[in-house]
Short mmCIF file of C-alpha atoms in Angstrom, two decimals:
data_model
loop_
_atom_site.label_atom_id
_atom_site.label_comp_id
_atom_site.label_asym_id
_atom_site.label_seq_id
_atom_site.Cartn_x
_atom_site.Cartn_y
_atom_site.Cartn_z
CA MET A 244 118.26 79.99 122.52
CA LYS A 245 121.22 82.23 121.83
CA ARG A 246 121.28 83.63 118.33
CA SER A 247 124.74 82.23 117.54
CA MET A 248 123.59 78.74 118.51
CA LEU A 249 120.45 79.17 116.41
CA TRP A 250 122.43 79.95 113.25
CA TYR A 251 124.83 77.07 114.02
CA LEU A 252 121.96 74.60 114.16
CA LEU A 253 120.49 75.98 110.95
CA PHE A 254 123.85 75.60 109.22
CA ILE A 255 124.28 72.05 110.48
CA SER A 256 120.79 71.06 109.33
CA ALA A 257 121.49 72.32 105.80
CA VAL A 258 124.89 70.62 105.57
CA SER A 259 123.73 67.31 107.01
CA ALA A 260 120.75 67.24 104.69
CA SER A 261 122.87 67.54 101.57
CA GLY A 262 125.73 65.23 102.64
CA GLN A 263 128.45 65.12 100.00
CA THR A 264 126.19 66.34 97.21
CA LYS A 265 127.20 69.76 95.93
CA ILE A 266 124.04 71.86 96.11
CA ASP A 267 123.74 75.60 96.52
CA ILE A 268 121.25 78.46 96.45
CA ALA A 269 121.71 81.99 95.10
CA GLY A 270 119.35 84.79 94.32
CA SER A 271 118.07 88.20 95.29
CA ILE A 272 115.47 89.97 97.35
CA GLU A 273 113.42 92.50 95.38
CA TRP A 274 111.59 94.83 97.75
CA ALA A 275 109.77 96.79 95.05
CA GLU A 276 108.19 93.52 93.93
CA MET A 277 108.03 92.15 97.50
CA ARG A 278 109.58 88.85 96.48
CA ILE A 279 112.63 86.64 96.76
CA LYS A 280 113.93 85.03 93.59
CA ALA A 281 116.29 82.11 94.15
CA ALA A 282 117.94 79.42 92.07
CA VAL A 283 118.84 76.05 93.58
CA GLN A 284 121.62 74.22 91.74
CA VAL A 285 122.72 70.62 92.23
CA ASP A 286 125.94 69.19 90.81
CA LEU A 287 124.86 65.88 89.32
CA PRO A 288 128.23 64.03 89.33
CA SER A 289 128.70 64.77 93.05
CA ALA A 290 125.28 63.23 93.70
CA GLY A 291 126.15 60.16 91.64
CA ILE A 292 123.39 60.96 89.16
CA ARG A 293 123.53 60.04 85.49
CA LEU A 294 121.10 61.24 82.88
CA PRO A 295 118.57 60.57 81.61
CA THR A 296 117.61 57.91 84.18
CA GLY A 297 118.57 60.07 87.17
CA ARG A 298 116.63 63.21 86.22
CA ILE A 299 113.68 62.52 88.51
CA HIS A 300 116.05 61.80 91.41
CA ALA A 301 117.86 65.10 90.79
CA GLU A 302 114.56 66.98 90.84
CA GLU A 303 113.66 65.28 94.12
CA ILE A 304 116.98 66.35 95.65
CA ILE A 305 116.29 69.98 94.71
CA SER A 306 112.75 69.87 96.08
CA ASP A 307 113.89 68.23 99.32
CA GLU A 308 116.82 70.56 99.94
CA TYR A 309 115.21 73.83 98.90
CA PRO A 310 113.51 74.55 102.29
CA HIS A 311 116.78 73.91 104.18
CA LEU A 312 118.77 76.11 101.81
CA MET A 313 116.21 78.94 101.88
CA ARG A 314 115.80 78.83 105.67
CA PRO A 315 118.79 81.00 106.74
CA HIS A 316 118.00 83.60 104.09
CA LEU A 317 114.36 83.79 105.14
CA LEU A 318 115.32 84.15 108.79
CA ALA A 319 117.74 86.98 107.96
CA LEU A 320 114.93 89.16 106.57
CA PRO A 321 114.34 92.37 108.57
CA VAL A 322 110.89 92.46 110.13
CA ASP A 323 111.30 95.99 111.47
CA SER A 324 114.10 98.35 112.45
CA GLY A 325 115.46 96.10 115.18
CA THR A 326 114.18 92.59 114.51
CA THR A 327 114.74 89.85 111.95
CA VAL A 328 112.60 86.79 111.34
CA GLY A 329 115.38 84.82 113.05
CA ASP A 330 114.99 86.97 116.16
CA LEU A 331 111.30 86.05 116.26
CA LEU A 332 112.28 82.39 116.00
CA ALA A 333 114.74 82.76 118.89
CA ARG A 334 112.00 84.37 121.02
CA GLY A 335 109.52 81.61 120.27
CA GLU A 336 107.29 83.89 118.19
CA PHE A 337 107.91 81.99 114.96
CA SER A 338 108.80 78.38 114.16
CA LEU A 339 111.00 76.47 111.75
CA VAL A 340 107.88 74.67 110.60
CA GLY A 341 106.34 78.05 109.79
CA ALA A 342 109.50 79.20 108.01
CA ASP A 343 109.59 76.07 105.85
CA ALA A 344 105.87 76.41 105.07
CA ILE A 345 106.52 79.95 103.85
CA SER A 346 109.40 78.71 101.69
CA LEU A 347 107.25 75.97 100.18
CA SER A 348 104.62 78.51 99.16
CA ALA A 349 107.04 79.77 96.49
CA ARG A 350 106.24 79.42 92.81
CA LYS A 351 108.68 77.00 91.15
CA VAL A 352 109.89 77.00 87.56
CA PRO A 353 110.58 73.48 86.19
CA PRO A 354 114.29 72.56 86.49
CA THR A 355 116.71 73.03 83.60
CA LEU A 356 120.08 71.52 82.77
CA SER A 357 123.38 73.28 82.06
CA ASN A 358 124.94 72.95 78.60
CA ASP A 359 127.39 70.32 79.85
CA LEU A 360 124.53 68.40 81.55
CA ASN A 361 126.39 68.44 84.88
CA VAL A 362 124.22 70.93 86.78
CA MET A 363 120.46 71.04 87.30
CA SER A 364 118.87 74.35 88.35
CA ALA A 365 115.40 75.27 89.56
CA TRP A 366 114.08 78.80 90.13
CA TYR A 367 111.78 79.72 93.00
CA THR A 368 109.82 82.97 93.48
CA LEU A 369 108.67 83.60 97.04
CA ASN A 370 105.97 86.22 97.63
CA LEU A 371 106.86 88.16 100.79
CA ALA A 372 103.21 89.06 101.32
CA VAL A 373 102.75 85.47 102.49
CA LEU A 374 105.43 85.97 105.16
CA SER A 375 104.06 89.39 106.13
CA LYS A 376 100.55 88.02 106.57
CA SER A 377 101.83 85.21 108.80
CA LEU A 378 103.51 87.73 111.13
CA ILE A 379 100.40 89.86 111.70
CA ARG A 380 99.03 88.88 115.11
CA HIS A 381 96.34 91.45 115.91
CA SER A 382 92.66 90.97 115.10
CA ARG A 383 91.53 94.60 115.12
CA PRO A 384 93.37 97.63 113.76
CA LYS A 385 94.70 100.09 116.30
CA ASP A 386 93.58 103.70 115.92
CA PRO A 387 96.19 106.28 114.88
CA ILE A 388 96.79 109.21 117.19
CA ARG A 389 94.10 111.90 117.32
CA VAL A 390 94.51 115.65 117.73
CA PRO A 391 92.15 117.59 120.05
CA ALA A 392 91.05 120.17 117.48
CA PRO A 393 91.86 118.77 114.04
CA PRO A 394 92.08 121.33 111.24
CA PRO A 395 89.97 120.82 108.10
CA VAL A 396 91.99 118.84 105.56
CA ARG A 397 91.50 117.46 102.08
CA SER A 398 90.77 113.81 101.53
CA TYR A 399 93.38 111.79 99.65
CA THR A 400 93.37 108.45 97.87
CA GLY A 401 96.66 107.25 99.31
CA ILE A 402 99.94 108.30 100.89
CA ILE A 403 103.39 108.48 99.28
CA ILE A 404 106.42 109.10 101.49
CA ILE A 405 109.50 110.03 99.49
CA ALA A 406 112.61 108.93 101.39
CA SER A 407 115.01 108.26 98.52
CA GLU A 408 117.74 110.72 99.55
CA THR A 409 120.31 110.40 102.32
CA LEU A 410 118.56 111.54 105.52
CA PRO A 411 119.67 112.48 109.05
CA VAL A 412 119.30 109.59 111.49
CA HIS A 413 117.32 110.61 114.57
CA GLY A 414 119.37 110.47 117.77
CA ARG A 415 122.68 110.03 115.97
CA ASN A 416 125.18 112.41 114.47
CA THR A 417 125.03 110.70 111.09
CA ALA A 418 122.98 110.33 107.93
CA SER A 419 121.84 107.30 105.98
CA LEU A 420 119.67 106.06 103.17
CA ALA A 421 116.40 104.63 104.45
CA LEU A 422 116.28 100.84 104.18
CA PRO A 423 113.34 98.48 103.53
CA CYS A 424 111.78 96.01 105.96
CA LEU A 425 108.47 94.20 106.28
CA PHE A 426 106.93 96.54 108.86
CA PRO A 427 108.44 100.05 108.91
CA LYS A 428 107.07 102.62 111.32
CA VAL A 429 106.35 106.22 110.36
CA TRP A 430 107.08 108.99 112.88
CA ASP A 431 106.56 112.74 112.80
CA THR A 432 109.15 115.36 113.70
CA ARG A 433 107.77 115.47 117.27
CA MET A 434 108.37 111.69 117.40
CA ASN A 435 104.71 110.81 117.53
CA LEU A 436 104.09 107.37 116.07
CA ILE A 437 101.90 107.93 113.02
CA TYR A 438 101.84 104.47 111.43
CA GLU A 439 102.79 100.94 112.48
CA ARG A 440 101.76 97.40 111.67
CA ASN A 441 98.98 97.18 114.28
CA MET A 442 97.11 99.97 112.49
CA ILE A 443 96.37 97.91 109.38
CA ASP A 444 93.21 95.87 108.98
CA PRO A 445 94.46 92.26 109.21
CA ASP A 446 91.41 90.91 107.37
CA THR A 447 92.05 92.85 104.18
CA VAL A 448 95.70 93.99 104.15
CA GLY A 449 98.65 91.67 103.57
CA MET A 450 101.45 94.20 103.17
CA MET A 451 101.81 97.27 105.36
CA VAL A 452 103.55 99.35 102.68
CA ARG A 453 104.62 99.11 99.07
CA TYR A 454 108.18 100.12 98.19
CA ALA A 455 109.10 101.87 94.97
CA GLY A 456 112.06 103.59 93.36
CA PRO A 457 112.09 107.30 92.49
CA GLU A 458 111.23 106.58 88.86
CA SER A 459 107.82 105.29 89.97
CA VAL A 460 106.72 108.70 91.26
CA PHE A 461 108.39 110.80 88.57
CA TYR A 462 106.85 108.85 85.74
CA PRO A 463 106.00 110.18 82.25
CA SER A 464 102.24 110.01 82.74
CA PRO A 465 99.53 112.60 83.55
CA SER A 466 99.62 111.61 87.23
CA GLY A 467 103.41 111.33 87.38
CA LEU A 468 102.96 107.82 88.82
CA ASP A 469 103.44 104.42 87.28
CA GLU A 470 100.46 102.07 87.06
CA ARG A 471 101.43 99.85 90.00
CA ILE A 472 101.64 102.81 92.36
CA VAL A 473 98.34 104.21 91.08
CA ALA A 474 96.73 100.85 91.81
CA LEU A 475 97.73 101.27 95.47
CA VAL A 476 97.46 105.00 96.23
CA GLY A 477 95.08 106.23 93.53
CA LEU A 478 95.33 109.37 91.44
CA ASN A 479 95.16 111.91 94.26
CA PRO A 480 97.72 110.76 96.84
CA LEU A 481 99.25 112.87 99.59
CA ARG A 482 102.94 113.24 98.71
CA ILE A 483 105.27 113.75 101.66
CA ILE A 484 109.02 114.39 101.72
CA ALA A 485 110.68 112.53 104.60
CA ARG A 486 112.78 114.72 106.89
CA GLY A 487 114.76 112.00 108.64
CA VAL A 488 114.99 108.31 109.40
CA PHE A 489 114.87 106.37 112.66
CA GLY A 490 115.76 102.94 113.99
CA ILE A 491 118.65 100.64 114.85
CA ARG A 492 118.42 99.71 111.20
CA PRO A 493 117.28 102.96 109.55
CA THR A 494 113.95 101.77 108.21
CA ASP A 495 111.47 104.25 109.70
CA PRO A 496 110.84 107.54 107.86
CA ILE A 497 110.22 110.71 109.84
CA ILE A 498 107.77 113.22 108.34
CA ASP A 499 106.91 116.81 109.24
CA TYR A 500 104.37 117.26 112.03
CA GLU A 501 102.25 119.36 109.67
CA ASP A 502 102.20 116.55 107.10
CA ALA A 503 101.24 114.09 109.81
CA LEU A 504 98.27 116.32 110.69
CA LEU A 505 97.00 115.96 107.15
CA ILE A 506 96.80 112.20 107.72
CA VAL A 507 95.39 111.98 111.24
CA SER A 508 92.94 114.92 111.12
CA SER A 509 90.22 113.19 109.13
CA GLU A 510 88.58 109.79 109.19
CA GLU A 511 88.98 109.45 105.41
CA ASN A 512 92.75 109.89 105.62
CA ARG A 513 93.14 107.71 108.73
CA ARG A 514 91.36 104.98 106.80
CA LEU A 515 94.25 105.00 104.31
CA LEU A 516 96.46 103.64 107.08
CA ARG A 517 94.02 100.86 107.96
CA GLU A 518 93.85 99.88 104.30
CA GLY A 519 97.63 99.94 103.82
CA LYS A 520 97.44 102.52 101.03
CA VAL A 521 100.96 103.70 101.76
CA ALA A 522 103.95 103.72 99.40
CA ILE A 523 107.49 104.51 100.51
CA VAL A 524 109.95 105.66 97.86
CA LEU A 525 113.53 104.55 98.51
CA ASP A 526 116.80 104.82 96.65
CA ALA A 527 116.83 102.21 93.88
CA GLY A 528 120.11 100.80 95.20
CA VAL A 529 118.55 99.52 98.45
CA LEU A 530 115.52 97.90 96.81
CA THR A 531 117.39 94.93 95.35
CA GLY A 532 120.20 92.93 96.87
CA PRO A 533 121.63 89.43 97.15
CA LEU A 534 120.23 86.93 99.63
CA GLU A 535 121.82 87.37 103.04
CA GLN A 536 122.45 85.00 105.89
#
């Protein structure tokens, strides 16, 4: 199915489901928290609803329409540097049933009414780890690259890649801020693939990486890290400064070859990849944004 036709059908399904009732969704994606927060609002007069007798009906409308309204935003999420969830749907690698099931896994706050009693709103919080887990297809983690004569290296408790500054884009005469996605790849300066989704242990890891803003790794604490990052990468992480970024959508940090050797030269450090103990620091401005479609 062509992508334009796919989005047309999604739009038609949302419009036909709501009829003449004025209902809308707005919210944001928060990559540092790995969640989508969205509010669904229904205009009660347009739905012919009067309070208090119509309250339950209004709540049912919100619950029924929420999956249709969330669907285009969920399908617009970037899976990796060149693929969205919608692309997976178009290729038959994901289904609308699966997308709606992900949407319905969201935590819902009980609906509230506006001051004029004309609008009912309900907030939903969708954990992106649920989506990420559903897109992991392998059963065994793939081994990272090996070097013939690995140098002795220290063992670390996690990996932090700092990519918060504007970086040169590999293969292009331009620079860009690195952007978030569900499954970024990590390359070295010789363009060896150091980390990708198939390297994580699917039985224990839901998210491939954790995103954070610069303040999380320049924190006023003995470790210089905030508590959420310490919980992932420990107190003795390997800190790496990204040297570039790669991808159609610039999501993949490029690190020095020498830094990559520190990761792949010991079993202890390779295990950090399998366990998903990787944090990527991005500019705070790219970590939160409005829902897209």
